[in-house]
PDB file of C-alpha atoms in Angstrom:
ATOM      1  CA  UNK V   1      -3.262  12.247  10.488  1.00 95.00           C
ATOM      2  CA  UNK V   2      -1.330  11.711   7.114  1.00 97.00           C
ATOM      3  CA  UNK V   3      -3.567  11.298   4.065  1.00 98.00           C
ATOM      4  CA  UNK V   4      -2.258   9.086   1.212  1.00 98.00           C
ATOM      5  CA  UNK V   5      -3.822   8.511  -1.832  1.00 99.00           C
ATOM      6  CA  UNK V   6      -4.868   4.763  -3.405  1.00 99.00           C
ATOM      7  CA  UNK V   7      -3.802   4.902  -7.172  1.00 99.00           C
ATOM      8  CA  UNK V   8      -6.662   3.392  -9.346  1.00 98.00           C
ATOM      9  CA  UNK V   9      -3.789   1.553 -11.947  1.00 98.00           C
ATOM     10  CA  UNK V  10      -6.905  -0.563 -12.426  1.00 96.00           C
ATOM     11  CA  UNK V  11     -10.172  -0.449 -13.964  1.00 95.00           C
ATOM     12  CA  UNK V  12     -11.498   2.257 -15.732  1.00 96.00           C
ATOM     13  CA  UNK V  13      -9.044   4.874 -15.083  1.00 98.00           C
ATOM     14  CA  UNK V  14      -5.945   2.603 -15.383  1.00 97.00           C
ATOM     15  CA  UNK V  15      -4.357   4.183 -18.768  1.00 98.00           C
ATOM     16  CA  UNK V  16      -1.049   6.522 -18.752  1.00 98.00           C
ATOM     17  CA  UNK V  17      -2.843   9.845 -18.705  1.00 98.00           C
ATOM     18  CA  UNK V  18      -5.036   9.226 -16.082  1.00 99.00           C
ATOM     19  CA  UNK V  19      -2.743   7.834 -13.697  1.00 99.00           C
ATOM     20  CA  UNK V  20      -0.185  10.955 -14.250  1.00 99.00           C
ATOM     21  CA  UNK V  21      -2.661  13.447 -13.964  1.00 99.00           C
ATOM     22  CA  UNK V  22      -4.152  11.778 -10.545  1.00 99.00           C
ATOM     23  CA  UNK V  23      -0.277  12.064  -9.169  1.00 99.00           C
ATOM     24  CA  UNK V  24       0.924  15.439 -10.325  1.00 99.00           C
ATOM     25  CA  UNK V  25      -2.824  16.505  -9.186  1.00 99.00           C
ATOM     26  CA  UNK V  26      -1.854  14.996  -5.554  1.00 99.00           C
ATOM     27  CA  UNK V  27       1.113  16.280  -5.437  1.00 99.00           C
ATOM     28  CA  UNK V  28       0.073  19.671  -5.900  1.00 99.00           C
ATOM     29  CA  UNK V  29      -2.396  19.126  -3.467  1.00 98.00           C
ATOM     30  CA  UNK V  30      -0.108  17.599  -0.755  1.00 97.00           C
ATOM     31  CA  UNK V  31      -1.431  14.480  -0.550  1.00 98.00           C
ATOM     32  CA  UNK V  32       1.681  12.537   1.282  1.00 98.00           C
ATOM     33  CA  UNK V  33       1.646   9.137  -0.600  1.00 98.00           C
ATOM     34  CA  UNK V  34       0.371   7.464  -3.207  1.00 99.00           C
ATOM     35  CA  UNK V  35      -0.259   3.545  -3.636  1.00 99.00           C
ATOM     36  CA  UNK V  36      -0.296   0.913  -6.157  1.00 99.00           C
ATOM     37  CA  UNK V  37      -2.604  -2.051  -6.475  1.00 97.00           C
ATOM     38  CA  UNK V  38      -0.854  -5.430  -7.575  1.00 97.00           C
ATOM     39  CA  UNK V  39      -2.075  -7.859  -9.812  1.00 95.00           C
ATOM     40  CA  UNK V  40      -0.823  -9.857 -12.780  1.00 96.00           C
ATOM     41  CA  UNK V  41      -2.970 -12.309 -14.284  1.00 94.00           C
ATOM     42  CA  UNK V  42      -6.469 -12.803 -13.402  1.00 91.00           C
ATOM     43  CA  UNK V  43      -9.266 -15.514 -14.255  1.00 92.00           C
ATOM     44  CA  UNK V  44     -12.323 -14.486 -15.962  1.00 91.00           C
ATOM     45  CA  UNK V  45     -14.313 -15.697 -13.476  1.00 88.00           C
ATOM     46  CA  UNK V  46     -12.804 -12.221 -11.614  1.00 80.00           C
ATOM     47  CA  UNK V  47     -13.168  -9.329 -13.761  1.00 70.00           C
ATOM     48  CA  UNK V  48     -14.163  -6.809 -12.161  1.00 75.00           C
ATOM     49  CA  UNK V  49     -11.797  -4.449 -11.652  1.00 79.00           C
ATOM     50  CA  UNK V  50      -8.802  -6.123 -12.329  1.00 83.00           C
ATOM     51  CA  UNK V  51      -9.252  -6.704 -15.529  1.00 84.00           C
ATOM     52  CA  UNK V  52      -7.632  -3.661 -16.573  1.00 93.00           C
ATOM     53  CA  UNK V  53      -4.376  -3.291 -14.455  1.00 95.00           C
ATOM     54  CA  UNK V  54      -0.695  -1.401 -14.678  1.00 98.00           C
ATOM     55  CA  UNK V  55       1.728  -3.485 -13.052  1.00 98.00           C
ATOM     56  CA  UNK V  56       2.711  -2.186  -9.841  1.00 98.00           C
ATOM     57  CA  UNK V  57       6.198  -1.660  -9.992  1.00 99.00           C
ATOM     58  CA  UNK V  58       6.547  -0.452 -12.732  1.00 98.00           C
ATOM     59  CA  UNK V  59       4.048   2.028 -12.745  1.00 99.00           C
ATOM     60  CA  UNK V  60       5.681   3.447  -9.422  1.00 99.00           C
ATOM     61  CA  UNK V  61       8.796   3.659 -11.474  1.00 98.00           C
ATOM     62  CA  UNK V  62       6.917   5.662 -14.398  1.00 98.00           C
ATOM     63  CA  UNK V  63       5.453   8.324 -11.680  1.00 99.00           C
ATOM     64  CA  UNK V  64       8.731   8.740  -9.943  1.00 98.00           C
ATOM     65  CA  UNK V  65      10.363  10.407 -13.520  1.00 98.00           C
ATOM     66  CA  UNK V  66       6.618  12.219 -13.434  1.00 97.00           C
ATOM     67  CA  UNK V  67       6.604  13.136  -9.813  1.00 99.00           C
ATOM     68  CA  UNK V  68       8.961  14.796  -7.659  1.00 98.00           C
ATOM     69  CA  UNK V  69       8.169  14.648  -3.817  1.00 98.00           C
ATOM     70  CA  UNK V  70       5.132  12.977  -3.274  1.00 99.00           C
ATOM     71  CA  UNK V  71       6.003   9.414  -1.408  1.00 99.00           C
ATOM     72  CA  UNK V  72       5.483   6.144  -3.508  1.00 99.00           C
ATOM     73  CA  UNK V  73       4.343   2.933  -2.234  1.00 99.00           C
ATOM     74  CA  UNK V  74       2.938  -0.608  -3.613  1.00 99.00           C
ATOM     75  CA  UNK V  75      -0.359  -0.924  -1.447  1.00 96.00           C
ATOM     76  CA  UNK V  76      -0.567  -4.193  -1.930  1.00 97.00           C
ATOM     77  CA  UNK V  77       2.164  -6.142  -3.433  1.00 99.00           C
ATOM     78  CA  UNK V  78       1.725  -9.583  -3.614  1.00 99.00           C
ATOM     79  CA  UNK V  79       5.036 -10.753  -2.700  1.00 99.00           C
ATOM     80  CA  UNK V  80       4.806 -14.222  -2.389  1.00 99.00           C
ATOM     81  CA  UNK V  81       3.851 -14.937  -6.096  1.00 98.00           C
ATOM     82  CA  UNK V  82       7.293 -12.848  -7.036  1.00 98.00           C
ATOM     83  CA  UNK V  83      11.247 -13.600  -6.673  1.00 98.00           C
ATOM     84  CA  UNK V  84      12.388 -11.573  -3.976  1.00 99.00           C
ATOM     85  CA  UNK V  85      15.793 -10.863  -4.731  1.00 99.00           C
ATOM     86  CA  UNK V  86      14.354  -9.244  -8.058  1.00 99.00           C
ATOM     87  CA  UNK V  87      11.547  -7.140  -6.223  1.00 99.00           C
ATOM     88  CA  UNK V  88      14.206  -6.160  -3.824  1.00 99.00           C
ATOM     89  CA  UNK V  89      16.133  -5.026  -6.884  1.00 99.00           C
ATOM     90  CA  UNK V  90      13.238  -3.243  -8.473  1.00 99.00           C
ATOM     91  CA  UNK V  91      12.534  -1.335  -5.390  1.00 99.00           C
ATOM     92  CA  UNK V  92      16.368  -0.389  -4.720  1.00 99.00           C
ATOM     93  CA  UNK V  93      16.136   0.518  -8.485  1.00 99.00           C
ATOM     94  CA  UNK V  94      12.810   2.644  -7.466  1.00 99.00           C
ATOM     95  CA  UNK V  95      14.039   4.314  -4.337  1.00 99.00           C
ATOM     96  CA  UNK V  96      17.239   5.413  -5.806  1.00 98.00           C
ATOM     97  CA  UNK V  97      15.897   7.080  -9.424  1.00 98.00           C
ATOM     98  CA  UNK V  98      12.816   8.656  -7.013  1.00 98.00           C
ATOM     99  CA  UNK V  99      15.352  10.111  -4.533  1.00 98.00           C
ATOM    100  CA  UNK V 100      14.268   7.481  -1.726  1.00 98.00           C
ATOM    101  CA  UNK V 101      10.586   7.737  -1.922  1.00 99.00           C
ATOM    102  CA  UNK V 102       9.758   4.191  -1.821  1.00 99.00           C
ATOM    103  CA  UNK V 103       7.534   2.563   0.826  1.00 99.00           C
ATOM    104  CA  UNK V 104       6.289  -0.762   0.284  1.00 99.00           C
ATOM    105  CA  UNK V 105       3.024  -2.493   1.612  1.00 99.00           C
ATOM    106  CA  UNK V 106       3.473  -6.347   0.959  1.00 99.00           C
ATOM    107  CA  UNK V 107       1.162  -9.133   1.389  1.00 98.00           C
ATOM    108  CA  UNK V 108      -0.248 -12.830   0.723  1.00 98.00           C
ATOM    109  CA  UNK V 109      -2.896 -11.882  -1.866  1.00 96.00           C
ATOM    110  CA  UNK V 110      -6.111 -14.379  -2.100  1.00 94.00           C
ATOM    111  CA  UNK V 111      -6.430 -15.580  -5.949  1.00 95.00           C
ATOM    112  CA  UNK V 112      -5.684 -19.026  -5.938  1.00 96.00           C
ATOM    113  CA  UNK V 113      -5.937 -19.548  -9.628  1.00 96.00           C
ATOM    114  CA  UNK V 114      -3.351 -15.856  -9.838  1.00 96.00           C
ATOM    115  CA  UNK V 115      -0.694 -17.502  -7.846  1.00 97.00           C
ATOM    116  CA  UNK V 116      -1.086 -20.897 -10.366  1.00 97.00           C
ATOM    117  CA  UNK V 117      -0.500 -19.038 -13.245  1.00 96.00           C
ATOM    118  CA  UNK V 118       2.390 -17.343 -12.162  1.00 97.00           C
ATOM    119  CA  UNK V 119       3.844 -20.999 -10.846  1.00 97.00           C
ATOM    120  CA  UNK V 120       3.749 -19.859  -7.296  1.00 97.00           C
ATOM    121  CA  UNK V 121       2.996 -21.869  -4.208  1.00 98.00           C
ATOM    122  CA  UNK V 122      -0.289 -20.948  -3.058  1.00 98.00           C
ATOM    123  CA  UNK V 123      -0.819 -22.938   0.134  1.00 98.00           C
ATOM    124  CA  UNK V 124       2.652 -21.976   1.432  1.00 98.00           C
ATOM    125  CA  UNK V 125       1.854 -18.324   0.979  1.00 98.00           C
ATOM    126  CA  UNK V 126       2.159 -17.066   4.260  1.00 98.00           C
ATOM    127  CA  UNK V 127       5.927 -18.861   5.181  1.00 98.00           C
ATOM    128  CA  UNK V 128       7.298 -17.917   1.644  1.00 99.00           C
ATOM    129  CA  UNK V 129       6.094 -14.140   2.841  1.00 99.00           C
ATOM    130  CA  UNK V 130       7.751 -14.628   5.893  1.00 99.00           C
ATOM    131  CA  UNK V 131      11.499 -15.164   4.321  1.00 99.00           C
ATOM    132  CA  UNK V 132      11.134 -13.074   1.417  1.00 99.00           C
ATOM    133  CA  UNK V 133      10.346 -10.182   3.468  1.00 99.00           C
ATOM    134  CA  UNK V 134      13.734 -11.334   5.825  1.00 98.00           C
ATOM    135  CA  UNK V 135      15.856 -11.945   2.399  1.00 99.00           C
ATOM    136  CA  UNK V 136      15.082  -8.579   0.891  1.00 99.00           C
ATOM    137  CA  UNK V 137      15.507  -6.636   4.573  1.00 98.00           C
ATOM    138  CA  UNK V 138      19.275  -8.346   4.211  1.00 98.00           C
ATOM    139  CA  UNK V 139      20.074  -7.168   0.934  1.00 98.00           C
ATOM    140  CA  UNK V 140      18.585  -3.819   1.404  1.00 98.00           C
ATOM    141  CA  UNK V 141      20.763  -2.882   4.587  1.00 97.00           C
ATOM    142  CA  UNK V 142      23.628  -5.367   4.865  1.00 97.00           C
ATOM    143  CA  UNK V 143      26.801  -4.784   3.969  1.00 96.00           C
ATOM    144  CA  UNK V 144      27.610  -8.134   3.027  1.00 97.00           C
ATOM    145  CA  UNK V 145      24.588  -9.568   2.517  1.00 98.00           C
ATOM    146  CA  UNK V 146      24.025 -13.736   3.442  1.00 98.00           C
ATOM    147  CA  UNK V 147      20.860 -15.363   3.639  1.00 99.00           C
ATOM    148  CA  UNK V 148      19.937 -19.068   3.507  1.00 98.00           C
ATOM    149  CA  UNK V 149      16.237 -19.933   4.031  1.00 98.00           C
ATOM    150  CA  UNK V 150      14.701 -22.807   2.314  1.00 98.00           C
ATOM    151  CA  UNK V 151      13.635 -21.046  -0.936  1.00 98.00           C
ATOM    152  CA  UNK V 152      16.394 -18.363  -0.778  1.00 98.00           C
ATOM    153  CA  UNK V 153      19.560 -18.678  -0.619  1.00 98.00           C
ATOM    154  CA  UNK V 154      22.555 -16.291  -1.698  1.00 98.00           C
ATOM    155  CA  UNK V 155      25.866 -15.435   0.071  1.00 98.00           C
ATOM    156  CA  UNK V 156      28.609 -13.451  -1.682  1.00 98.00           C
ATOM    157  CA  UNK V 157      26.989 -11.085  -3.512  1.00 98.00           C
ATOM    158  CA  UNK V 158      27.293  -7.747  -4.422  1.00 98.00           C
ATOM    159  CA  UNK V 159      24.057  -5.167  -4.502  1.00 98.00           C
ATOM    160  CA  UNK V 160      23.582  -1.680  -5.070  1.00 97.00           C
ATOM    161  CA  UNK V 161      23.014   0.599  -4.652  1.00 96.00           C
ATOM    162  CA  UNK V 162      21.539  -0.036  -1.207  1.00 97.00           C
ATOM    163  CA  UNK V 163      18.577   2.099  -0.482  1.00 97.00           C
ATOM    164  CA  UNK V 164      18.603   5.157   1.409  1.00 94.00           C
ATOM    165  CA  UNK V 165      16.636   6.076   3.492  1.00 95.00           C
ATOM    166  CA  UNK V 166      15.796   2.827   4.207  1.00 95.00           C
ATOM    167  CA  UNK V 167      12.383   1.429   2.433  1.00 98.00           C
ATOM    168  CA  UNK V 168       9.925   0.739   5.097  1.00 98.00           C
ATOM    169  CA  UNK V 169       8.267  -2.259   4.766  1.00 98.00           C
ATOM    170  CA  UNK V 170       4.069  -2.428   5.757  1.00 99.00           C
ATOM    171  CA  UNK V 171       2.378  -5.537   6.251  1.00 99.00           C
ATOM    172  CA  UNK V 172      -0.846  -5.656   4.747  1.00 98.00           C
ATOM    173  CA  UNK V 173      -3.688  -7.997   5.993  1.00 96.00           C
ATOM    174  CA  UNK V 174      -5.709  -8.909   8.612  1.00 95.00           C
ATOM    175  CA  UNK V 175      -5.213 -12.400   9.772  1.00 96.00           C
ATOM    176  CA  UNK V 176      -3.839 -14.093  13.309  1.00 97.00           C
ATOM    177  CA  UNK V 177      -0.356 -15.199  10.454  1.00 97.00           C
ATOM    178  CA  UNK V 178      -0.775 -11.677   9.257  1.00 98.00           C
ATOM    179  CA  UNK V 179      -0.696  -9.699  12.031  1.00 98.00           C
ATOM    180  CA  UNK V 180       2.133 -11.583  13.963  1.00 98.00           C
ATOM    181  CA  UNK V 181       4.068 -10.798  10.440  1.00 98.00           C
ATOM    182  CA  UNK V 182       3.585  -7.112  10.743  1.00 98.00           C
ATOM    183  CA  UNK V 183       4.333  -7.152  15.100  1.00 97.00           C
ATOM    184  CA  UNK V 184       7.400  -9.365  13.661  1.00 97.00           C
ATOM    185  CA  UNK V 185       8.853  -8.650  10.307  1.00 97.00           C
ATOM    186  CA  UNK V 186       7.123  -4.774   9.258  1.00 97.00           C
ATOM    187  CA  UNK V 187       7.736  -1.608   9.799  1.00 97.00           C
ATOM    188  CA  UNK V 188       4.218  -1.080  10.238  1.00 98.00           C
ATOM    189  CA  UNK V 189       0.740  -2.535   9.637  1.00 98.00           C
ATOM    190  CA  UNK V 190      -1.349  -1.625   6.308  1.00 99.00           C
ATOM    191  CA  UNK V 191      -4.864  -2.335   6.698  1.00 98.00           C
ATOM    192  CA  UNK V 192      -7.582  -2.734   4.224  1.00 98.00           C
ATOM    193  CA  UNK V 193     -11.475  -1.921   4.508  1.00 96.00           C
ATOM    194  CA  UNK V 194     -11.459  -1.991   8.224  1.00 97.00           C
ATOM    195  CA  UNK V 195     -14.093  -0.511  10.741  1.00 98.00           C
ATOM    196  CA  UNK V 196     -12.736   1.987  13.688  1.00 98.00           C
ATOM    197  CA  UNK V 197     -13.402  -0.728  15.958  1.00 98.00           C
ATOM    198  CA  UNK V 198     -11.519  -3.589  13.957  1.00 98.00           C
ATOM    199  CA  UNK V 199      -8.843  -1.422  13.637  1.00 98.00           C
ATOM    200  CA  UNK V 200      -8.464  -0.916  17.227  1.00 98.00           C
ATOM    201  CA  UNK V 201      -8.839  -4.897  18.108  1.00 98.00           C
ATOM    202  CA  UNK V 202      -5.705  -5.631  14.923  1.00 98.00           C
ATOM    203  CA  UNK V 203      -3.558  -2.788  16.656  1.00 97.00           C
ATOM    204  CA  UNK V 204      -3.973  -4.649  20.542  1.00 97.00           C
ATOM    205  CA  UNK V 205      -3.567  -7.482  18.456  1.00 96.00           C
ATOM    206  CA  UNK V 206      -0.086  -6.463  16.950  1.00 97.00           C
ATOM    207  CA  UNK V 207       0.862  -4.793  20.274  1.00 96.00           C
ATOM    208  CA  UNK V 208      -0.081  -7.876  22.258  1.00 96.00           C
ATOM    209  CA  UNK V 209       2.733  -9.421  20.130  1.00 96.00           C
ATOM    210  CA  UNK V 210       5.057  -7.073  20.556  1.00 92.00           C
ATOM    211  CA  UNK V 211       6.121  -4.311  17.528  1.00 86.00           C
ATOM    212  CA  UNK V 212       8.907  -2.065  16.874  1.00 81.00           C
ATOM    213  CA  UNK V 213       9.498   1.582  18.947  1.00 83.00           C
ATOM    214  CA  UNK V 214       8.533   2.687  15.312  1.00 90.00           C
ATOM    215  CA  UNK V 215       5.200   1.260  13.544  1.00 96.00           C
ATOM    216  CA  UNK V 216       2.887   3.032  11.464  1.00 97.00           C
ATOM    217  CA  UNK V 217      -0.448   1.996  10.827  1.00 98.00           C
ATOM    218  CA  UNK V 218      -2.071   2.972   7.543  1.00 99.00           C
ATOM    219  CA  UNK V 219      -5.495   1.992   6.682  1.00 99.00           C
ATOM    220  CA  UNK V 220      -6.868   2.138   3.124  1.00 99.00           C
ATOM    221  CA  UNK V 221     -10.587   3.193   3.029  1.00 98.00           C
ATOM    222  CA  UNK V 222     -13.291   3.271   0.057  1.00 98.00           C
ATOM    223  CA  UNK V 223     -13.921   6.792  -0.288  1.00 98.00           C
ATOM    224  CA  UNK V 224     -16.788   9.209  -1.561  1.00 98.00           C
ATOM    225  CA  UNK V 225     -16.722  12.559  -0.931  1.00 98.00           C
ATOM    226  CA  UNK V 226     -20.479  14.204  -0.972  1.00 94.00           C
ATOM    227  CA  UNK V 227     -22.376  11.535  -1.630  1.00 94.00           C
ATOM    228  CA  UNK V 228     -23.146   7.874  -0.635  1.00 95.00           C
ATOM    229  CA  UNK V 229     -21.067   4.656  -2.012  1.00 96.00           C
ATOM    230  CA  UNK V 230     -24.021   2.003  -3.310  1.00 92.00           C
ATOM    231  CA  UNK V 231     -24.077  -0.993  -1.609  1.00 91.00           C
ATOM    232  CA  UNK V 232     -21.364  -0.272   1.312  1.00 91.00           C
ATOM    233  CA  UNK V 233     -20.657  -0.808   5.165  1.00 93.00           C
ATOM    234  CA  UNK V 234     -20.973   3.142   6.302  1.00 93.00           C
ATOM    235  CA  UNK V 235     -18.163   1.714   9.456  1.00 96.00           C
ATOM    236  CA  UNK V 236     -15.915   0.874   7.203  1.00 97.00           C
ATOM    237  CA  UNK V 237     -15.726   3.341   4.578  1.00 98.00           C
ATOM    238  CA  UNK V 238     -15.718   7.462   4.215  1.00 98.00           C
ATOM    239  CA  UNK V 239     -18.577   8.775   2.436  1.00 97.00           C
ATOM    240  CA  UNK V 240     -21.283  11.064   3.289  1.00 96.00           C
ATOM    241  CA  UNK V 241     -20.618  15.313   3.363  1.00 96.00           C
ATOM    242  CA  UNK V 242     -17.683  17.055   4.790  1.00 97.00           C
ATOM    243  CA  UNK V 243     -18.643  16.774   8.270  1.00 97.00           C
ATOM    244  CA  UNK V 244     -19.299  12.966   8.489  1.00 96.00           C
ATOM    245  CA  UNK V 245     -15.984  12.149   6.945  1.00 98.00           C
ATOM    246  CA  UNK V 246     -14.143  14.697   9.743  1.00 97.00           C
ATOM    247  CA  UNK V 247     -16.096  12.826  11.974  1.00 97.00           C
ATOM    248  CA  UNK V 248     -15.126   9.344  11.280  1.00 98.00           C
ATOM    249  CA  UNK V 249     -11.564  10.026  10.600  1.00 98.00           C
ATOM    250  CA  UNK V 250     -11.277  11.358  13.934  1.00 97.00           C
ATOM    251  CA  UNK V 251     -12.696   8.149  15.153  1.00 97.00           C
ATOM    252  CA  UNK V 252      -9.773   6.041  13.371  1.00 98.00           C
ATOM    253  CA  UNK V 253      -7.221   8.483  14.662  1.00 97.00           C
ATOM    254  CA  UNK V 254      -8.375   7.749  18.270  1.00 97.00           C
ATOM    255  CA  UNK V 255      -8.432   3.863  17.368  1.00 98.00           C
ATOM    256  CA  UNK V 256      -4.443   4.361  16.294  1.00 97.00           C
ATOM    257  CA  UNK V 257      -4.759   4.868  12.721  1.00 98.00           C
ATOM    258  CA  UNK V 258      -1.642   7.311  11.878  1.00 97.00           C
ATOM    259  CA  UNK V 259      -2.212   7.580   8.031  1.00 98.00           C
ATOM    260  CA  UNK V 260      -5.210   7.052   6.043  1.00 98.00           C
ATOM    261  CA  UNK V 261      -5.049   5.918   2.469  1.00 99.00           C
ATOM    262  CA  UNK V 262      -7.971   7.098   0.374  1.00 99.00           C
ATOM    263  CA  UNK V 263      -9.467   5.220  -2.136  1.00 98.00           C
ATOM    264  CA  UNK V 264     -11.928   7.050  -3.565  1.00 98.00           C
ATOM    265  CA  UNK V 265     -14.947   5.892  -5.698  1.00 97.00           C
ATOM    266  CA  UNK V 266     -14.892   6.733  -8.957  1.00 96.00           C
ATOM    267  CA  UNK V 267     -14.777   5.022 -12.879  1.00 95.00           C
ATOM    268  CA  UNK V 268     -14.803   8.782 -14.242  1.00 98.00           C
ATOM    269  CA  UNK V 269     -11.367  10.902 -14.512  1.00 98.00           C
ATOM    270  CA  UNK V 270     -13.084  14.254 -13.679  1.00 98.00           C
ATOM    271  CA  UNK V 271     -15.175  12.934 -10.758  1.00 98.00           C
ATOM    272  CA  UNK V 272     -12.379  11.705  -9.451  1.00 98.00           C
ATOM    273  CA  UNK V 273      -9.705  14.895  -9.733  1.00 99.00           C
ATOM    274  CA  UNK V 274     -13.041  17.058  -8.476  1.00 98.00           C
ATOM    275  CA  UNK V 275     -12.943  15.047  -5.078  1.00 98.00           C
ATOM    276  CA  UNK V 276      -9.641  14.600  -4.895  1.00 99.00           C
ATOM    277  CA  UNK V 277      -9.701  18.602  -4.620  1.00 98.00           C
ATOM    278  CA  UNK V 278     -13.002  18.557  -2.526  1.00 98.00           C
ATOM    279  CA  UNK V 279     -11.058  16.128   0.159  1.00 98.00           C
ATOM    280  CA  UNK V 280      -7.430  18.385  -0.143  1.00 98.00           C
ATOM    281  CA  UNK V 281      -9.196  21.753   0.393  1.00 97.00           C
ATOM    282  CA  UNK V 282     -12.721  21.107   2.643  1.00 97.00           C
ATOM    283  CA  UNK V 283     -11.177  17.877   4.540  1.00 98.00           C
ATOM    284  CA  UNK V 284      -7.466  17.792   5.361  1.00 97.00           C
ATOM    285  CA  UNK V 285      -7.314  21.110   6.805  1.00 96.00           C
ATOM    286  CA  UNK V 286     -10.103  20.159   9.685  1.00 95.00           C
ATOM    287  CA  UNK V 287      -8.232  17.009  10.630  1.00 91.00           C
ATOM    288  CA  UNK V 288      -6.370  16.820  13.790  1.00 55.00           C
ATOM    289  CA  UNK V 289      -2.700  16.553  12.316  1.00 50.00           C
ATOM    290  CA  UNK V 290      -1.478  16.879   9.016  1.00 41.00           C
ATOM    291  CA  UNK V 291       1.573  15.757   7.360  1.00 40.00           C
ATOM    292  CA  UNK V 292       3.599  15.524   4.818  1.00 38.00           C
TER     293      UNK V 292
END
């Protein structure tokens, strides 16, 4: 099992200092990832915690001059409320200063009013993620990159540099439309929230559809190590002592999980950097496979 690590660039602990500390901390620690949260503009009718939030990208772009081997992802970019050929350019941009750590976990998002303010098409969400995903594949590994959809179109181009490695693309969400996006268009599927058993009924799902030789499925999971998280679903989420969370990560490896992305539960920077070590030193060793 790989453990990644969910970046709080939100809330409470989303300042500069924190945010470097948590990834040289994970680093160290060999934690093999570490994901952003997306947001941009939201309502005041939806606070809480996205209030507070570091922009995705650039963040990542911050931590890759702070960082030095530790992969970097956006877990989850809202793509569809973005231009793609500039994302694609920000990531290329990414990968290449980082030394070609960049993964990327896209999806549709869910803030209606979010997607209004930023002049994006919220009821089309799922077929603008669709092409974008296609038009930034072409200009990340075509030579002579051509696309024409019916909200991108560009032919005769020039971009580089070209990412390499490649940047795998995840597909996050956990829709019917979703899922036949990540069987279709990912290089994997990245999950949110999601019991053992769900998990295991999304991944016959995807396979049902058919998926690439290669596919990873990550699952991001609210986190507390030696003690309870308040009002929670104890199937969907690691909490408890040592033991229990051994125990249920075992049962998401056997479901087909192959990395899990821990987002742990915690408005306090201490707290946090204390169970990040508790998990790194009492946790990872006991599970099945490690990488990094």
């Amino acid at each position: 099992m790989i453990i990644g690590l969910n970046l709080p660039n939100y809330g409470s602990l989303g300042y500069r200092d924190a945010i470097v500390a948590i990834a040289q901390t994970a680093e160290a620690l060999g934690y093999a990832s570490l994901w952003t949260n997306d947001h941009v503009l939201i309502p005041t009718s939806r606070p809480e915690p996205f209030g507070n939030v570091l922009e995705s990208l650039t963040t990542l772009s911050y931590l890759a001059a702070s960082t030095s081997r530790i992969q970097l992802g956006t877990g989850i970019l809202v793509l569809p409320q973005r231009d793609p050929v500039l994302v694609a350019k920000q990531a290329a941009t990414i990968s290449h200063l980082s030394g070609g750590r960049l993964a990327m976990a896209v999806g549709v998002g869910y803030i209606k009013e979010e997607y209004c303010y930023l002049r994006a098409d919220f009821s089309n969400r799922g077929h603008l993620a669709d092409e974008y995903i296609s038009a930034m594949r072409e200009l990340f590994e075509s030579d002579t990159p051509e696309f024409h959809g019916p909200h991108i179109n560009y032919s005769d181009v020039l971009f580089s540099p070209r990412p390499s490695p490649r940047i795998p693309i995840l597909v996050g969400g956990d829709s019917p439309a979703a899922l036949k996006r990540a069987a279709t268009l990912g290089d994997g599927w990245y999950g949110l929230w999601q019991s053992p058993d769900q998990v295991r009924t999304a991944i016959a799902r995807i396979n049902a559809i058919g998926r690439k030789s290669q596919f990873e499925v990550s699952l991001r999971v609210l986190t507390r190590v030696g003690g309870p998280i308040p009002d929670s679903d104890s199937e969907t989420t690691l909490q408890g002592d040592v033991d229990a969370i051994v125990q249920k990560i075992q049962r998401y490896s056997d479901a087909g999980v192959d990395r899990i992305v821990i987002e742990l539960v915690s408005s306090e920077l201490d707290d946090f950097l204390r169970q990040l070590n508790r998990f790194a030193y009492e946790i990872t060793p006991r599970i099945t496979r490690t990488s990094d």
